[in-house]
PDB file of C-alpha atoms in Angstrom:
ATOM      1  CA  ASN V   1      94.965 -61.643 107.500  1.00  0.00           C
ATOM      2  CA  ALA V   2      94.905 -58.451 105.973  1.00  0.00           C
ATOM      3  CA  GLY V   3      91.319 -58.230 104.905  1.00  0.00           C
ATOM      4  CA  VAL V   4      90.438 -55.085 102.723  1.00  0.00           C
ATOM      5  CA  THR V   5      93.617 -52.883 102.182  1.00  0.00           C
ATOM      6  CA  GLN V   6      92.848 -49.415 100.723  1.00  0.00           C
ATOM      7  CA  THR V   7      95.623 -46.911  99.628  1.00  0.00           C
ATOM      8  CA  PRO V   8      96.301 -44.064 100.203  1.00  0.00           C
ATOM      9  CA  LYS V   9      94.705 -43.201 103.557  1.00  0.00           C
ATOM     10  CA  PHE V  10      94.992 -39.615 102.946  1.00  0.00           C
ATOM     11  CA  GLN V  11      95.067 -37.560 100.069  1.00  0.00           C
ATOM     12  CA  VAL V  12      94.888 -33.898  99.027  1.00  0.00           C
ATOM     13  CA  LEU V  13      93.978 -32.849  95.519  1.00  0.00           C
ATOM     14  CA  LYS V  14      93.753 -29.588  93.332  1.00  0.00           C
ATOM     15  CA  THR V  15      90.585 -29.053  91.327  1.00  0.00           C
ATOM     16  CA  GLY V  16      91.148 -30.826  87.960  1.00  0.00           C
ATOM     17  CA  GLN V  17      93.936 -33.298  89.191  1.00  0.00           C
ATOM     18  CA  SER V  18      93.497 -36.852  88.700  1.00  0.00           C
ATOM     19  CA  MET V  19      94.175 -39.932  90.976  1.00  0.00           C
ATOM     20  CA  THR V  20      93.318 -43.602  91.735  1.00  0.00           C
ATOM     21  CA  LEU V  21      92.272 -45.086  94.888  1.00  0.00           C
ATOM     22  CA  GLN V  22      93.448 -48.550  95.249  1.00  0.00           C
ATOM     23  CA  CYS V  23      91.630 -51.486  96.880  1.00  0.00           C
ATOM     24  CA  ALA V  24      92.814 -55.008  97.435  1.00  0.00           C
ATOM     25  CA  GLN V  25      91.340 -57.883  99.332  1.00  0.00           C
ATOM     26  CA  ASP V  26      92.780 -61.135 100.247  1.00  0.00           C
ATOM     27  CA  MET V  27      89.461 -63.197 100.886  1.00  0.00           C
ATOM     28  CA  ASN V  28      88.827 -64.448  97.844  1.00  0.00           C
ATOM     29  CA  HIS V  29      85.677 -62.474  97.604  1.00  0.00           C
ATOM     30  CA  ASN V  30      83.849 -61.994  94.178  1.00  0.00           C
ATOM     31  CA  SER V  31      82.043 -58.802  94.830  1.00  0.00           C
ATOM     32  CA  MET V  32      83.840 -55.415  95.459  1.00  0.00           C
ATOM     33  CA  TYR V  33      82.443 -52.117  96.020  1.00  0.00           C
ATOM     34  CA  TRP V  34      83.442 -48.375  96.198  1.00  0.00           C
ATOM     35  CA  TYR V  35      81.371 -46.291  98.650  1.00  0.00           C
ATOM     36  CA  ARG V  36      81.689 -42.530  99.612  1.00  0.00           C
ATOM     37  CA  GLN V  37      80.714 -40.991 102.948  1.00  0.00           C
ATOM     38  CA  ASP V  38      80.238 -37.273 103.264  1.00  0.00           C
ATOM     39  CA  PRO V  39      80.117 -35.880 106.515  1.00  0.00           C
ATOM     40  CA  GLY V  40      77.208 -36.715 108.862  1.00  0.00           C
ATOM     41  CA  MET V  41      75.644 -38.889 106.312  1.00  0.00           C
ATOM     42  CA  GLY V  42      75.687 -42.522 105.317  1.00  0.00           C
ATOM     43  CA  LEU V  43      77.481 -44.501 102.806  1.00  0.00           C
ATOM     44  CA  ARG V  44      76.693 -43.825  99.104  1.00  0.00           C
ATOM     45  CA  LEU V  45      77.367 -46.354  96.405  1.00  0.00           C
ATOM     46  CA  ILE V  46      79.505 -45.166  93.657  1.00  0.00           C
ATOM     47  CA  TYR V  47      80.457 -48.362  91.869  1.00  0.00           C
ATOM     48  CA  TYR V  48      80.473 -51.982  92.455  1.00  0.00           C
ATOM     49  CA  SER V  49      81.917 -55.284  90.641  1.00  0.00           C
ATOM     50  CA  ALA V  50      79.785 -58.385  91.337  1.00  0.00           C
ATOM     51  CA  SER V  51      82.359 -60.606  89.793  1.00  0.00           C
ATOM     52  CA  GLU V  52      85.791 -60.364  88.198  1.00  0.00           C
ATOM     53  CA  GLY V  53      85.313 -58.683  84.720  1.00  0.00           C
ATOM     54  CA  THR V  54      82.055 -56.873  85.447  1.00  0.00           C
ATOM     55  CA  THR V  55      81.241 -53.231  87.001  1.00  0.00           C
ATOM     56  CA  ASP V  56      78.256 -51.458  87.539  1.00  0.00           C
ATOM     57  CA  LYS V  57      77.095 -48.088  88.368  1.00  0.00           C
ATOM     58  CA  GLY V  58      75.801 -47.173  91.902  1.00  0.00           C
ATOM     59  CA  GLU V  59      74.012 -44.420  93.083  1.00  0.00           C
ATOM     60  CA  VAL V  60      76.375 -41.589  92.624  1.00  0.00           C
ATOM     61  CA  PRO V  61      78.736 -42.796  89.530  1.00  0.00           C
ATOM     62  CA  ASN V  62      79.382 -39.305  87.841  1.00  0.00           C
ATOM     63  CA  GLY V  63      82.949 -38.215  87.732  1.00  0.00           C
ATOM     64  CA  TYR V  64      84.193 -41.695  88.665  1.00  0.00           C
ATOM     65  CA  ASN V  65      85.632 -44.603  86.761  1.00  0.00           C
ATOM     66  CA  VAL V  66      86.400 -47.951  87.927  1.00  0.00           C
ATOM     67  CA  SER V  67      88.507 -51.164  87.121  1.00  0.00           C
ATOM     68  CA  ARG V  68      88.243 -54.612  88.295  1.00  0.00           C
ATOM     69  CA  LEU V  69      91.941 -55.533  87.542  1.00  0.00           C
ATOM     70  CA  ASN V  70      91.570 -59.096  88.630  1.00  0.00           C
ATOM     71  CA  LYS V  71      89.697 -60.777  91.360  1.00  0.00           C
ATOM     72  CA  ARG V  72      91.704 -59.188  94.097  1.00  0.00           C
ATOM     73  CA  GLU V  73      91.929 -55.493  92.899  1.00  0.00           C
ATOM     74  CA  PHE V  74      89.249 -52.900  92.657  1.00  0.00           C
ATOM     75  CA  SER V  75      90.519 -49.208  91.772  1.00  0.00           C
ATOM     76  CA  LEU V  76      88.671 -46.153  91.679  1.00  0.00           C
ATOM     77  CA  ARG V  77      89.688 -43.439  89.422  1.00  0.00           C
ATOM     78  CA  LEU V  78      88.935 -39.674  89.854  1.00  0.00           C
ATOM     79  CA  GLU V  79      89.623 -38.213  86.077  1.00  0.00           C
ATOM     80  CA  SER V  80      89.375 -34.485  86.970  1.00  0.00           C
ATOM     81  CA  ALA V  81      88.685 -33.909  90.878  1.00  0.00           C
ATOM     82  CA  ALA V  82      86.068 -31.416  91.941  1.00  0.00           C
ATOM     83  CA  PRO V  83      85.562 -30.081  95.506  1.00  0.00           C
ATOM     84  CA  SER V  84      82.203 -31.965  95.544  1.00  0.00           C
ATOM     85  CA  GLN V  85      84.199 -35.048  95.342  1.00  0.00           C
ATOM     86  CA  THR V  86      85.831 -34.317  99.012  1.00  0.00           C
ATOM     87  CA  SER V  87      84.891 -37.119 101.101  1.00  0.00           C
ATOM     88  CA  VAL V  88      85.816 -40.325 102.894  1.00  0.00           C
ATOM     89  CA  TYR V  89      86.008 -43.390 100.320  1.00  0.00           C
ATOM     90  CA  PHE V  90      85.583 -46.628 101.493  1.00  0.00           C
ATOM     91  CA  CYS V  91      86.116 -49.968  99.682  1.00  0.00           C
ATOM     92  CA  ALA V  92      84.512 -53.274 100.613  1.00  0.00           C
ATOM     93  CA  SER V  93      84.204 -56.780  99.478  1.00  0.00           C
ATOM     94  CA  ALA V  94      81.802 -59.922 100.003  1.00  0.00           C
ATOM     95  CA  ILE V  95      81.293 -63.407  98.873  1.00  0.00           C
ATOM     96  CA  ARG V  96      78.672 -63.510  96.181  1.00  0.00           C
ATOM     97  CA  GLY V  97      75.699 -65.225  96.815  1.00  0.00           C
ATOM     98  CA  ALA V  98      71.833 -65.163  96.907  1.00  0.00           C
ATOM     99  CA  PRO V  99      70.463 -61.648  98.428  1.00  0.00           C
ATOM    100  CA  SER V 100      68.917 -63.407 101.562  1.00  0.00           C
ATOM    101  CA  THR V 101      71.979 -64.693 102.845  1.00  0.00           C
ATOM    102  CA  ASN V 102      74.421 -63.530 105.684  1.00  0.00           C
ATOM    103  CA  GLU V 103      76.867 -62.045 103.449  1.00  0.00           C
ATOM    104  CA  LYS V 104      78.275 -59.268 105.185  1.00  0.00           C
ATOM    105  CA  LEU V 105      80.382 -56.535 103.635  1.00  0.00           C
ATOM    106  CA  PHE V 106      84.152 -56.371 104.603  1.00  0.00           C
ATOM    107  CA  PHE V 107      85.109 -52.799 104.767  1.00  0.00           C
ATOM    108  CA  GLY V 108      88.779 -51.331 104.123  1.00  0.00           C
ATOM    109  CA  SER V 109      89.748 -48.549 106.594  1.00  0.00           C
ATOM    110  CA  GLY V 110      88.940 -45.531 104.162  1.00  0.00           C
ATOM    111  CA  THR V 111      90.517 -42.799 102.215  1.00  0.00           C
ATOM    112  CA  GLN V 112      89.985 -39.292 103.453  1.00  0.00           C
ATOM    113  CA  LEU V 113      90.316 -37.246 100.124  1.00  0.00           C
ATOM    114  CA  SER V 114      90.093 -33.489 100.229  1.00  0.00           C
ATOM    115  CA  VAL V 115      89.779 -31.677  96.883  1.00  0.00           C
ATOM    116  CA  LEU V 116      90.858 -27.884  97.190  1.00  0.00           C
TER     117      LEU V 116
ATOM    118  CA  ALA X   1      63.774 -48.231  93.813  1.00  0.00           C
ATOM    119  CA  GLN X   2      64.968 -49.702  96.738  1.00  0.00           C
ATOM    120  CA  LYS X   3      65.408 -47.156  99.713  1.00  0.00           C
ATOM    121  CA  ILE X   4      66.244 -47.169 103.349  1.00  0.00           C
ATOM    122  CA  THR X   5      65.373 -44.661 106.098  1.00  0.00           C
ATOM    123  CA  GLN X   6      66.342 -43.973 109.342  1.00  0.00           C
ATOM    124  CA  THR X   7      64.607 -41.273 111.056  1.00  0.00           C
ATOM    125  CA  GLN X   8      66.609 -40.485 114.150  1.00  0.00           C
ATOM    126  CA  PRO X   9      69.542 -38.358 113.451  1.00  0.00           C
ATOM    127  CA  GLY X  10      70.689 -38.438 116.810  1.00  0.00           C
ATOM    128  CA  MET X  11      69.724 -40.666 120.242  1.00  0.00           C
ATOM    129  CA  PHE X  12      70.866 -40.567 123.984  1.00  0.00           C
ATOM    130  CA  VAL X  13      70.570 -43.424 126.187  1.00  0.00           C
ATOM    131  CA  GLN X  14      71.415 -43.986 129.800  1.00  0.00           C
ATOM    132  CA  GLU X  15      74.321 -46.545 130.395  1.00  0.00           C
ATOM    133  CA  LYS X  16      72.795 -49.881 131.310  1.00  0.00           C
ATOM    134  CA  GLU X  17      69.467 -49.303 129.368  1.00  0.00           C
ATOM    135  CA  ALA X  18      68.017 -50.450 126.168  1.00  0.00           C
ATOM    136  CA  VAL X  19      67.547 -48.094 123.241  1.00  0.00           C
ATOM    137  CA  THR X  20      66.017 -48.879 119.839  1.00  0.00           C
ATOM    138  CA  LEU X  21      67.015 -47.187 116.358  1.00  0.00           C
ATOM    139  CA  ASP X  22      64.670 -47.255 113.845  1.00  0.00           C
ATOM    140  CA  CYS X  23      65.085 -48.285 110.156  1.00  0.00           C
ATOM    141  CA  THR X  24      62.443 -48.726 107.556  1.00  0.00           C
ATOM    142  CA  TYR X  25      62.883 -50.157 103.996  1.00  0.00           C
ATOM    143  CA  ASP X  26      61.194 -50.029 100.846  1.00  0.00           C
ATOM    144  CA  THR X  27      61.671 -52.779  98.147  1.00  0.00           C
ATOM    145  CA  SER X  28      59.405 -54.638  96.018  1.00  0.00           C
ATOM    146  CA  ASP X  29      61.384 -57.522  96.133  1.00  0.00           C
ATOM    147  CA  GLN X  30      60.696 -60.824  98.059  1.00  0.00           C
ATOM    148  CA  SER X  31      64.379 -61.963  98.582  1.00  0.00           C
ATOM    149  CA  TYR X  32      66.370 -59.452 100.476  1.00  0.00           C
ATOM    150  CA  GLY X  33      68.605 -58.869 103.381  1.00  0.00           C
ATOM    151  CA  LEU X  34      69.032 -56.362 106.087  1.00  0.00           C
ATOM    152  CA  PHE X  35      71.969 -55.431 107.662  1.00  0.00           C
ATOM    153  CA  TRP X  36      73.172 -53.167 110.805  1.00  0.00           C
ATOM    154  CA  TYR X  37      76.631 -51.493 110.974  1.00  0.00           C
ATOM    155  CA  LYS X  38      78.656 -49.575 113.486  1.00  0.00           C
ATOM    156  CA  GLN X  39      80.791 -46.699 113.058  1.00  0.00           C
ATOM    157  CA  PRO X  40      82.589 -45.329 115.853  1.00  0.00           C
ATOM    158  CA  SER X  41      84.650 -42.321 116.006  1.00  0.00           C
ATOM    159  CA  SER X  42      87.717 -44.012 114.660  1.00  0.00           C
ATOM    160  CA  GLY X  43      86.052 -44.543 111.280  1.00  0.00           C
ATOM    161  CA  GLU X  44      85.764 -48.270 110.585  1.00  0.00           C
ATOM    162  CA  MET X  45      82.846 -49.792 109.695  1.00  0.00           C
ATOM    163  CA  ILE X  46      81.686 -52.889 111.920  1.00  0.00           C
ATOM    164  CA  PHE X  47      79.048 -55.392 110.962  1.00  0.00           C
ATOM    165  CA  LEU X  48      76.624 -55.884 113.823  1.00  0.00           C
ATOM    166  CA  ILE X  49      73.737 -58.219 112.699  1.00  0.00           C
ATOM    167  CA  TYR X  50      71.904 -59.501 109.646  1.00  0.00           C
ATOM    168  CA  GLN X  51      68.162 -60.225 108.903  1.00  0.00           C
ATOM    169  CA  GLY X  52      67.101 -62.510 106.111  1.00  0.00           C
ATOM    170  CA  SER X  53      63.667 -61.683 104.398  1.00  0.00           C
ATOM    171  CA  TYR X  54      62.764 -65.185 104.796  1.00  0.00           C
ATOM    172  CA  ASP X  55      64.071 -65.692 108.389  1.00  0.00           C
ATOM    173  CA  GLU X  56      60.884 -66.357 110.621  1.00  0.00           C
ATOM    174  CA  GLN X  57      62.720 -65.592 113.980  1.00  0.00           C
ATOM    175  CA  ASN X  58      64.316 -62.093 114.884  1.00  0.00           C
ATOM    176  CA  ALA X  59      68.094 -62.044 114.641  1.00  0.00           C
ATOM    177  CA  THR X  60      70.029 -61.754 117.701  1.00  0.00           C
ATOM    178  CA  GLU X  61      74.017 -61.329 118.250  1.00  0.00           C
ATOM    179  CA  GLY X  62      74.817 -60.849 121.985  1.00  0.00           C
ATOM    180  CA  ARG X  63      73.623 -57.505 123.069  1.00  0.00           C
ATOM    181  CA  TYR X  64      72.014 -56.755 119.693  1.00  0.00           C
ATOM    182  CA  SER X  65      68.717 -57.925 118.497  1.00  0.00           C
ATOM    183  CA  LEU X  66      66.714 -56.806 115.296  1.00  0.00           C
ATOM    184  CA  ASN X  67      63.102 -56.308 115.651  1.00  0.00           C
ATOM    185  CA  PHE X  68      61.932 -57.277 112.117  1.00  0.00           C
ATOM    186  CA  GLN X  69      58.460 -56.401 110.734  1.00  0.00           C
ATOM    187  CA  LYS X  70      58.038 -57.673 107.553  1.00  0.00           C
ATOM    188  CA  ALA X  71      54.569 -56.258 106.891  1.00  0.00           C
ATOM    189  CA  ARG X  72      55.768 -53.070 108.038  1.00  0.00           C
ATOM    190  CA  LYS X  73      59.013 -53.332 106.453  1.00  0.00           C
ATOM    191  CA  SER X  74      60.764 -52.159 109.416  1.00  0.00           C
ATOM    192  CA  ALA X  75      64.076 -53.524 111.021  1.00  0.00           C
ATOM    193  CA  ASN X  76      64.840 -51.604 113.946  1.00  0.00           C
ATOM    194  CA  LEU X  77      67.975 -52.450 115.855  1.00  0.00           C
ATOM    195  CA  VAL X  78      67.718 -53.022 119.914  1.00  0.00           C
ATOM    196  CA  ILE X  79      70.845 -52.585 121.950  1.00  0.00           C
ATOM    197  CA  SER X  80      70.383 -53.923 125.441  1.00  0.00           C
ATOM    198  CA  ALA X  81      72.350 -52.930 128.399  1.00  0.00           C
ATOM    199  CA  SER X  82      74.073 -50.165 126.603  1.00  0.00           C
ATOM    200  CA  GLN X  83      78.064 -49.579 127.194  1.00  0.00           C
ATOM    201  CA  LEU X  84      79.993 -46.276 126.936  1.00  0.00           C
ATOM    202  CA  GLY X  85      81.524 -48.034 124.148  1.00  0.00           C
ATOM    203  CA  ASP X  86      78.346 -48.195 122.245  1.00  0.00           C
ATOM    204  CA  SER X  87      78.620 -44.569 121.300  1.00  0.00           C
ATOM    205  CA  ALA X  88      78.646 -44.499 117.340  1.00  0.00           C
ATOM    206  CA  MET X  89      77.087 -43.814 114.384  1.00  0.00           C
ATOM    207  CA  TYR X  90      74.849 -47.128 113.673  1.00  0.00           C
ATOM    208  CA  PHE X  91      73.789 -47.683 109.807  1.00  0.00           C
ATOM    209  CA  CYS X  92      70.984 -49.826 108.833  1.00  0.00           C
ATOM    210  CA  ALA X  93      71.463 -51.219 105.136  1.00  0.00           C
ATOM    211  CA  MET X  94      69.635 -53.338 102.525  1.00  0.00           C
ATOM    212  CA  ARG X  95      70.936 -55.839  99.953  1.00  0.00           C
ATOM    213  CA  GLU X  96      69.333 -55.309  96.729  1.00  0.00           C
ATOM    214  CA  SER X  97      68.163 -58.770  95.098  1.00  0.00           C
ATOM    215  CA  GLY X  98      68.829 -59.934  91.557  1.00  0.00           C
ATOM    216  CA  SER X  99      72.427 -60.258  90.179  1.00  0.00           C
ATOM    217  CA  SER X 100      73.815 -56.965  91.210  1.00  0.00           C
ATOM    218  CA  TYR X 101      74.233 -57.639  95.234  1.00  0.00           C
ATOM    219  CA  LYS X 102      75.076 -54.187  95.966  1.00  0.00           C
ATOM    220  CA  LEU X 103      74.003 -52.819  99.608  1.00  0.00           C
ATOM    221  CA  ILE X 104      72.468 -49.702  99.996  1.00  0.00           C
ATOM    222  CA  PHE X 105      72.852 -47.552 103.323  1.00  0.00           C
ATOM    223  CA  GLY X 106      70.460 -45.249 105.344  1.00  0.00           C
ATOM    224  CA  SER X 107      71.752 -41.929 106.601  1.00  0.00           C
ATOM    225  CA  GLY X 108      72.679 -43.426 110.177  1.00  0.00           C
ATOM    226  CA  THR X 109      71.911 -42.428 113.695  1.00  0.00           C
ATOM    227  CA  ARG X 110      74.052 -41.047 116.223  1.00  0.00           C
ATOM    228  CA  LEU X 111      74.018 -43.021 119.546  1.00  0.00           C
ATOM    229  CA  LEU X 112      75.335 -41.454 122.533  1.00  0.00           C
ATOM    230  CA  VAL X 113      75.377 -43.195 125.742  1.00  0.00           C
ATOM    231  CA  ARG X 114      75.667 -41.297 128.951  1.00  0.00           C
ATOM    232  CA  PRO X 115      77.286 -42.790 132.183  1.00  0.00           C
TER     233      PRO X 115
END
């Protein structure tokens, strides 16, 4: 099983360029998430999609947009990249259910993004 | 607002000894879930253990156990018999209740196991 697949694994952008990070999961999960991880820090939630057709802002949504294309795919777009967006980006998915249930996140392998 | 705090940026432990990684959380919700993830130097996020807010027993998964003290709002991870392969970043996380189901992470603790 592929699990959660992110592309690309590495990307270098110039300030002001745009790009889309792709994420797909093959586990029939309802919920999908985008996190960023800055050096030496924890993961911060950018956007999430609790179910197909819905998206919501997380802790740090500014400068990003998302699209839940279908149940499998959840993309993250940087319209005008800034050096502050240099980070490692993780996509994750989970089966949706009650909060107190054991529904762990399955993570992709990450995208290392550098904005010069 | 939901918040997770890990106060130990770094920890050392001798191989074969036990270590406790601290995690406190802040929520006004009654229903929530607490998670621990491990991130080795390779970068992937590995799920370790889960504790539900209504679980009366502390969760255990092999060498990992969670010391859950609900009144104190703490969910400390205990690793028994540390191994060199346990050297990694460890993140505590909480699932927010309601319809969002999003997971919020702490800032992490870097554990180094000494031979």
